[in-house]
Structures are given as structure tokens and as C-alpha cells.
Amino acid sequence: QVQLQESGPGLVKPSQTLSLTCSVSGGSISSGDDYWSWIRQHPGKGLEWIGYIYYSGSTYYNPSLRSRTIITVDTSKNQFSLKLRSVTVADTAVYYCASGRGAGDWFDPWGQGTLVTVSS
Amino acid sequence: QSVLTQPPSVSGAPGRRVIISCTGSSSNIGAAYDVHWYQHLPGTAPKLLIYGNTNRPSGVPDRFSGSKSGTSASLAITGLQAEDEADYYCQSYDSSLNVSVFGGGTKLTVL
């Protein structure tokens, strides 16, 4: 059974870069069936899809965040990562990693999420 | 403001039935994109409840069912149990935004 776990700093200063890693266990990130996504939830709000990466390295980002987002994959470590540049307090959220099968498909499983606070 | 609209809260007594609605538009649910549902307890990983409008993953009780019509979808929960108390989210795809979109979530309270 595939499990995902997010890791990274819980506090980031404004204008800096938010960096998170998702470790995949119980399966290979290179299996070829899955697209590996990042999703976030602002405090008290709904969910926002950030983007995904395929094991080959191809990516697709939410147009609203595209200019600041980079998602990378490290198949040797069975991990994928998120970098969000020039953060503001509006980027404070719980960040989840999740596995999906492509645009419009469902996400399963998810990580338990990690809270990132942007504050000076 | 979420692209898909859900009621902020619903409630029901143990053993009763509740329905959670998810309203979209012609660029998402109305465009025949599938709707998926998740159950979420804060601090835990969201759990897939329904995929492809009506399908339950292995292990999800048949007390949970999904339906879709026009620009809306619904999640029905029968035989309410205390353990069902959680937040529920719908998800679909929006062809004008070209992203997966979610509802704002519905908090279910079991009275």
C-alpha cells in the first residue's frame, strides 16, 4: 500500500522560497501509472491544486501559481518536491502531496499534510 | 471562493441519512467531468470516499453513495455513525481553468 509523507520547514519568511519534499513508500514513484501532485488548504478554506509531476519529469502547474512553482522528482530517492518562490502570508496553508492518475482523476492516497506558515 | 459550492455544514442524528450537495457549472460538472468525494479529519490524510461519481474504493462502506446530475453532484450517507463526523470535499475538473477544482468542504456533525 502506497503511503506519502510530507517534510520541510514549518516557517518561511516572506519573499523567500517554500521547499517541501514528499517521500513515497510502499511503491515506486516510477511505476508509470501515477501523477504526483501537490495540493494546499488555506486556513479555514477549501483545497487548491498546485501542480503535478510524472516520473519522467514532465509537469503541469495551476496557471494561477505557475510563475512561482517548480515541482521536481528524484526517482532514486522515491521522492518529489515542491518549491514555491517569493512567498507571502497568503501562501500560509497546509500542504498535501497526493497521487493521481491525471487531469480530472481522483487523488489517492494523500499525505497527512504539513502546515507552512509564512511570517517574518 | 471555491469553484464548486458545498453547504458549510450539515447535521443528522445517528442512524439517519444526510445528503451533501456539490454545485458546479457548465465548465466542470456540467461538462461531464467526473466528481470525486473525500472524507477528511483535521490532522490526517484526506480519504477517498467516492470516485467517478458513483464508485466506492475497496473498504468504504456501502452507507456512502454518490450521484451526479447536470451541474451538480451529491454524496449521501445513510445509517449515520459518530465516526462519520468529519469534513467532506467534492472534486472535479474545470475545462476553463484547466485544473482540478474542489468544493469548499462541508462539516458533518452527528447529533
Short mmCIF file of C-alpha atoms in Angstrom, two decimals:
data_model
loop_
_atom_site.label_atom_id
_atom_site.label_comp_id
_atom_site.label_asym_id
_atom_site.label_seq_id
_atom_site.Cartn_x
_atom_site.Cartn_y
_atom_site.Cartn_z
CA GLN A 1 0.00 0.00 0.00
CA VAL A 2 1.49 3.29 -1.12
CA GLN A 3 1.99 5.91 1.61
CA LEU A 4 3.07 9.52 1.27
CA GLN A 5 4.74 11.75 3.84
CA GLU A 6 5.47 15.47 3.53
CA SER A 7 8.50 17.08 5.14
CA GLY A 8 10.05 20.53 5.25
CA PRO A 9 10.26 23.76 7.25
CA GLY A 10 7.11 24.86 9.00
CA LEU A 11 8.07 28.53 8.93
CA VAL A 12 9.19 30.56 5.93
CA LYS A 13 9.91 34.28 5.76
CA PRO A 14 8.09 36.49 3.26
CA SER A 15 9.82 36.78 -0.15
CA GLN A 16 11.72 33.53 0.44
CA THR A 17 11.21 30.12 -1.16
CA LEU A 18 8.99 27.45 0.36
CA SER A 19 10.52 23.99 -0.10
CA LEU A 20 8.76 20.71 0.69
CA THR A 21 9.50 17.07 -0.08
CA CYS A 22 7.11 14.15 -0.36
CA SER A 23 8.52 10.71 0.37
CA VAL A 24 6.74 7.78 -1.26
CA SER A 25 6.83 4.34 0.40
CA GLY A 26 5.20 1.03 -0.41
CA GLY A 27 5.51 1.56 -4.14
CA SER A 28 7.71 3.05 -6.83
CA ILE A 29 7.35 6.64 -7.95
CA SER A 30 8.45 5.35 -11.37
CA SER A 31 5.59 2.87 -11.70
CA GLY A 32 4.27 4.87 -14.62
CA ASP A 33 0.64 4.89 -13.55
CA ASP A 34 0.65 7.92 -11.31
CA TYR A 35 0.96 11.66 -11.46
CA TRP A 36 2.37 13.10 -8.24
CA SER A 37 0.57 16.21 -7.05
CA TRP A 38 0.80 19.00 -4.53
CA ILE A 39 -2.41 20.41 -3.07
CA ARG A 40 -2.84 23.06 -0.38
CA GLN A 41 -5.53 24.23 2.01
CA HIS A 42 -5.53 27.76 3.35
CA PRO A 43 -6.71 28.07 6.97
CA GLY A 44 -10.46 27.64 7.09
CA LYS A 45 -10.73 27.44 3.31
CA GLY A 46 -11.13 24.83 0.60
CA LEU A 47 -8.47 22.90 -1.28
CA GLU A 48 -6.33 24.27 -4.12
CA TRP A 49 -4.45 22.04 -6.58
CA ILE A 50 -0.91 23.35 -7.15
CA GLY A 51 0.53 21.05 -9.79
CA TYR A 52 1.79 17.58 -10.65
CA ILE A 53 4.82 15.78 -11.99
CA TYR A 54 5.17 12.50 -13.82
CA TYR A 55 8.15 10.25 -13.05
CA SER A 56 9.69 11.26 -16.39
CA GLY A 57 9.85 14.84 -15.15
CA SER A 58 7.00 16.31 -17.17
CA THR A 59 4.98 18.79 -15.15
CA TYR A 60 1.76 20.74 -15.20
CA TYR A 61 1.03 23.64 -12.87
CA ASN A 62 -2.03 25.57 -11.80
CA PRO A 63 -1.92 28.67 -14.04
CA SER A 64 -2.56 30.86 -11.01
CA LEU A 65 0.70 29.66 -9.40
CA ARG A 66 2.74 28.67 -12.46
CA SER A 67 5.12 31.62 -12.39
CA ARG A 68 6.28 30.80 -8.85
CA THR A 69 6.12 26.97 -8.79
CA ILE A 70 8.63 24.26 -9.55
CA ILE A 71 7.97 20.57 -8.91
CA THR A 72 10.80 18.09 -9.31
CA VAL A 73 11.18 14.33 -8.92
CA ASP A 74 14.04 12.23 -7.62
CA THR A 75 13.37 8.65 -8.64
CA SER A 76 16.49 7.37 -6.88
CA LYS A 77 15.08 8.55 -3.56
CA ASN A 78 11.43 7.85 -4.44
CA GLN A 79 10.61 11.47 -3.65
CA PHE A 80 9.16 14.51 -5.32
CA SER A 81 9.48 18.11 -4.21
CA LEU A 82 7.76 21.46 -4.33
CA LYS A 83 9.38 24.87 -4.48
CA LEU A 84 7.22 27.98 -4.29
CA ARG A 85 9.14 31.22 -4.79
CA SER A 86 8.50 34.71 -3.41
CA VAL A 87 6.02 33.60 -0.77
CA THR A 88 3.69 35.97 1.07
CA VAL A 89 1.40 35.48 4.04
CA ALA A 90 -1.24 34.37 1.52
CA ASP A 91 0.80 31.21 0.97
CA THR A 92 0.28 30.12 4.59
CA ALA A 93 -1.51 26.78 4.27
CA VAL A 94 -1.44 23.08 4.96
CA TYR A 95 0.39 21.48 2.04
CA TYR A 96 -0.51 17.95 0.95
CA CYS A 97 1.14 15.62 -1.50
CA ALA A 98 -1.07 13.10 -3.28
CA SER A 99 -1.09 10.53 -6.05
CA GLY A 100 -3.44 10.79 -9.02
CA ARG A 101 -3.95 9.36 -12.50
CA GLY A 102 -4.08 12.62 -14.43
CA ALA A 103 -6.25 15.62 -15.09
CA GLY A 104 -9.75 15.14 -13.79
CA ASP A 105 -8.98 11.93 -11.97
CA TRP A 106 -9.13 11.38 -8.23
CA PHE A 107 -6.31 11.65 -5.72
CA ASP A 108 -5.47 8.58 -3.68
CA PRO A 109 -3.60 8.30 -1.41
CA TRP A 110 -2.74 11.60 0.24
CA GLY A 111 -0.12 12.51 2.79
CA GLN A 112 -1.33 13.81 6.13
CA GLY A 113 -0.22 17.33 5.28
CA THR A 114 2.23 19.80 6.72
CA LEU A 115 1.47 23.32 7.88
CA VAL A 116 3.67 26.02 6.41
CA THR A 117 3.40 29.46 7.94
CA VAL A 118 4.77 32.49 6.15
CA SER A 119 5.80 35.07 8.70
CA SER A 120 8.70 37.33 9.50
CA GLN B 1 -14.23 31.31 -3.12
CA SER B 2 -14.27 27.71 -4.33
CA VAL B 3 -15.26 26.80 -7.88
CA LEU B 4 -17.53 24.03 -6.57
CA THR B 5 -20.11 25.07 -3.98
CA GLN B 6 -20.92 22.96 -0.94
CA PRO B 7 -23.01 23.78 2.12
CA PRO B 8 -20.69 24.75 5.00
CA SER B 9 -22.35 22.30 7.37
CA VAL B 10 -24.92 19.55 7.64
CA SER B 11 -26.05 17.50 10.61
CA GLY B 12 -28.07 14.44 11.41
CA ALA B 13 -28.91 12.08 14.21
CA PRO B 14 -27.29 8.66 14.46
CA GLY B 15 -28.93 6.19 12.08
CA ARG B 16 -30.39 8.91 9.85
CA ARG B 17 -29.50 9.92 6.31
CA VAL B 18 -27.81 13.11 5.16
CA ILE B 19 -27.03 14.44 1.72
CA ILE B 20 -24.17 16.78 0.88
CA SER B 21 -24.53 18.72 -2.35
CA CYS B 22 -21.80 19.95 -4.70
CA THR B 23 -22.82 22.52 -7.28
CA GLY B 24 -20.67 23.41 -10.26
CA SER B 25 -21.12 24.87 -13.71
CA SER B 26 -21.02 24.09 -17.41
CA SER B 27 -17.21 24.11 -17.41
CA ASN B 28 -16.80 21.40 -14.78
CA ILE B 29 -19.53 19.05 -13.53
CA GLY B 30 -21.88 20.14 -16.31
CA ALA B 31 -19.20 19.38 -18.89
CA ALA B 32 -19.38 15.71 -17.93
CA TYR B 33 -16.22 15.67 -15.85
CA ASP B 34 -16.33 13.13 -13.07
CA VAL B 35 -16.90 14.08 -9.43
CA HIS B 36 -14.95 12.54 -6.58
CA TRP B 37 -15.53 12.80 -2.82
CA TYR B 38 -13.18 12.80 0.14
CA GLN B 39 -13.57 12.45 3.90
CA HIS B 40 -11.16 14.47 6.00
CA LEU B 41 -10.44 14.54 9.69
CA PRO B 42 -8.17 17.51 10.54
CA GLY B 43 -4.58 16.43 11.03
CA THR B 44 -4.99 13.30 8.96
CA ALA B 45 -4.70 12.44 5.30
CA PRO B 46 -7.88 13.04 3.29
CA LYS B 47 -9.51 9.72 2.38
CA LEU B 48 -11.06 8.93 -0.99
CA LEU B 49 -14.73 8.01 -0.49
CA ILE B 50 -16.24 8.05 -3.98
CA TYR B 51 -14.54 8.20 -7.37
CA GLY B 52 -16.01 8.55 -10.84
CA ASN B 53 -19.31 9.92 -9.48
CA THR B 54 -20.63 6.67 -8.02
CA ASN B 55 -17.81 4.23 -7.31
CA ARG B 56 -16.60 3.22 -3.85
CA PRO B 57 -12.99 2.19 -3.27
CA SER B 58 -12.43 -1.10 -1.52
CA GLY B 59 -13.07 -0.75 2.21
CA VAL B 60 -15.53 2.14 2.02
CA PRO B 61 -18.89 1.08 3.50
CA ASP B 62 -21.91 1.00 1.21
CA ARG B 63 -23.54 3.55 3.53
CA PHE B 64 -21.72 6.09 1.36
CA SER B 65 -23.03 6.67 -2.16
CA GLY B 66 -22.55 9.29 -4.84
CA SER B 67 -24.68 10.62 -7.65
CA LYS B 68 -24.44 13.28 -10.34
CA SER B 69 -26.98 15.16 -12.44
CA GLY B 70 -26.48 18.15 -14.66
CA THR B 71 -24.18 20.65 -12.98
CA SER B 72 -24.47 19.11 -9.51
CA ALA B 73 -23.42 16.06 -7.58
CA SER B 74 -24.39 14.64 -4.20
CA LEU B 75 -22.92 12.45 -1.51
CA ALA B 76 -25.43 10.50 0.55
CA ILE B 77 -24.58 8.94 3.90
CA THR B 78 -27.11 6.55 5.41
CA GLY B 79 -27.16 4.99 8.86
CA LEU B 80 -25.13 7.87 10.31
CA GLN B 81 -22.50 6.90 12.85
CA ALA B 82 -20.48 9.04 15.24
CA GLU B 83 -17.31 8.13 13.32
CA ASP B 84 -18.74 9.80 10.21
CA GLU B 85 -18.26 13.21 11.82
CA ALA B 86 -15.70 14.86 9.54
CA ASP B 87 -15.23 17.34 6.70
CA TYR B 88 -16.30 16.23 3.22
CA TYR B 89 -14.97 17.64 -0.07
CA CYS B 90 -16.03 17.19 -3.67
CA GLN B 91 -13.58 17.46 -6.58
CA SER B 92 -13.89 17.69 -10.35
CA TYR B 93 -12.03 19.18 -13.31
CA ASP B 94 -12.65 22.59 -14.83
CA SER B 95 -12.03 22.99 -18.55
CA SER B 96 -11.92 26.79 -18.50
CA LEU B 97 -9.34 26.89 -15.69
CA ASN B 98 -7.58 23.68 -16.83
CA VAL B 99 -7.14 22.47 -13.25
CA SER B 100 -8.67 20.07 -10.79
CA VAL B 101 -11.08 22.01 -8.59
CA PHE B 102 -12.53 21.36 -5.16
CA GLY B 103 -15.53 22.36 -3.14
CA GLY B 104 -15.13 24.46 -0.03
CA GLY B 105 -15.93 21.50 2.19
CA THR B 106 -18.89 20.50 4.34
CA LYS B 107 -18.62 19.79 8.04
CA LEU B 108 -20.83 16.89 9.07
CA THR B 109 -21.99 16.85 12.66
CA VAL B 110 -23.59 13.71 14.06
CA LEU B 111 -26.00 14.91 16.73
#
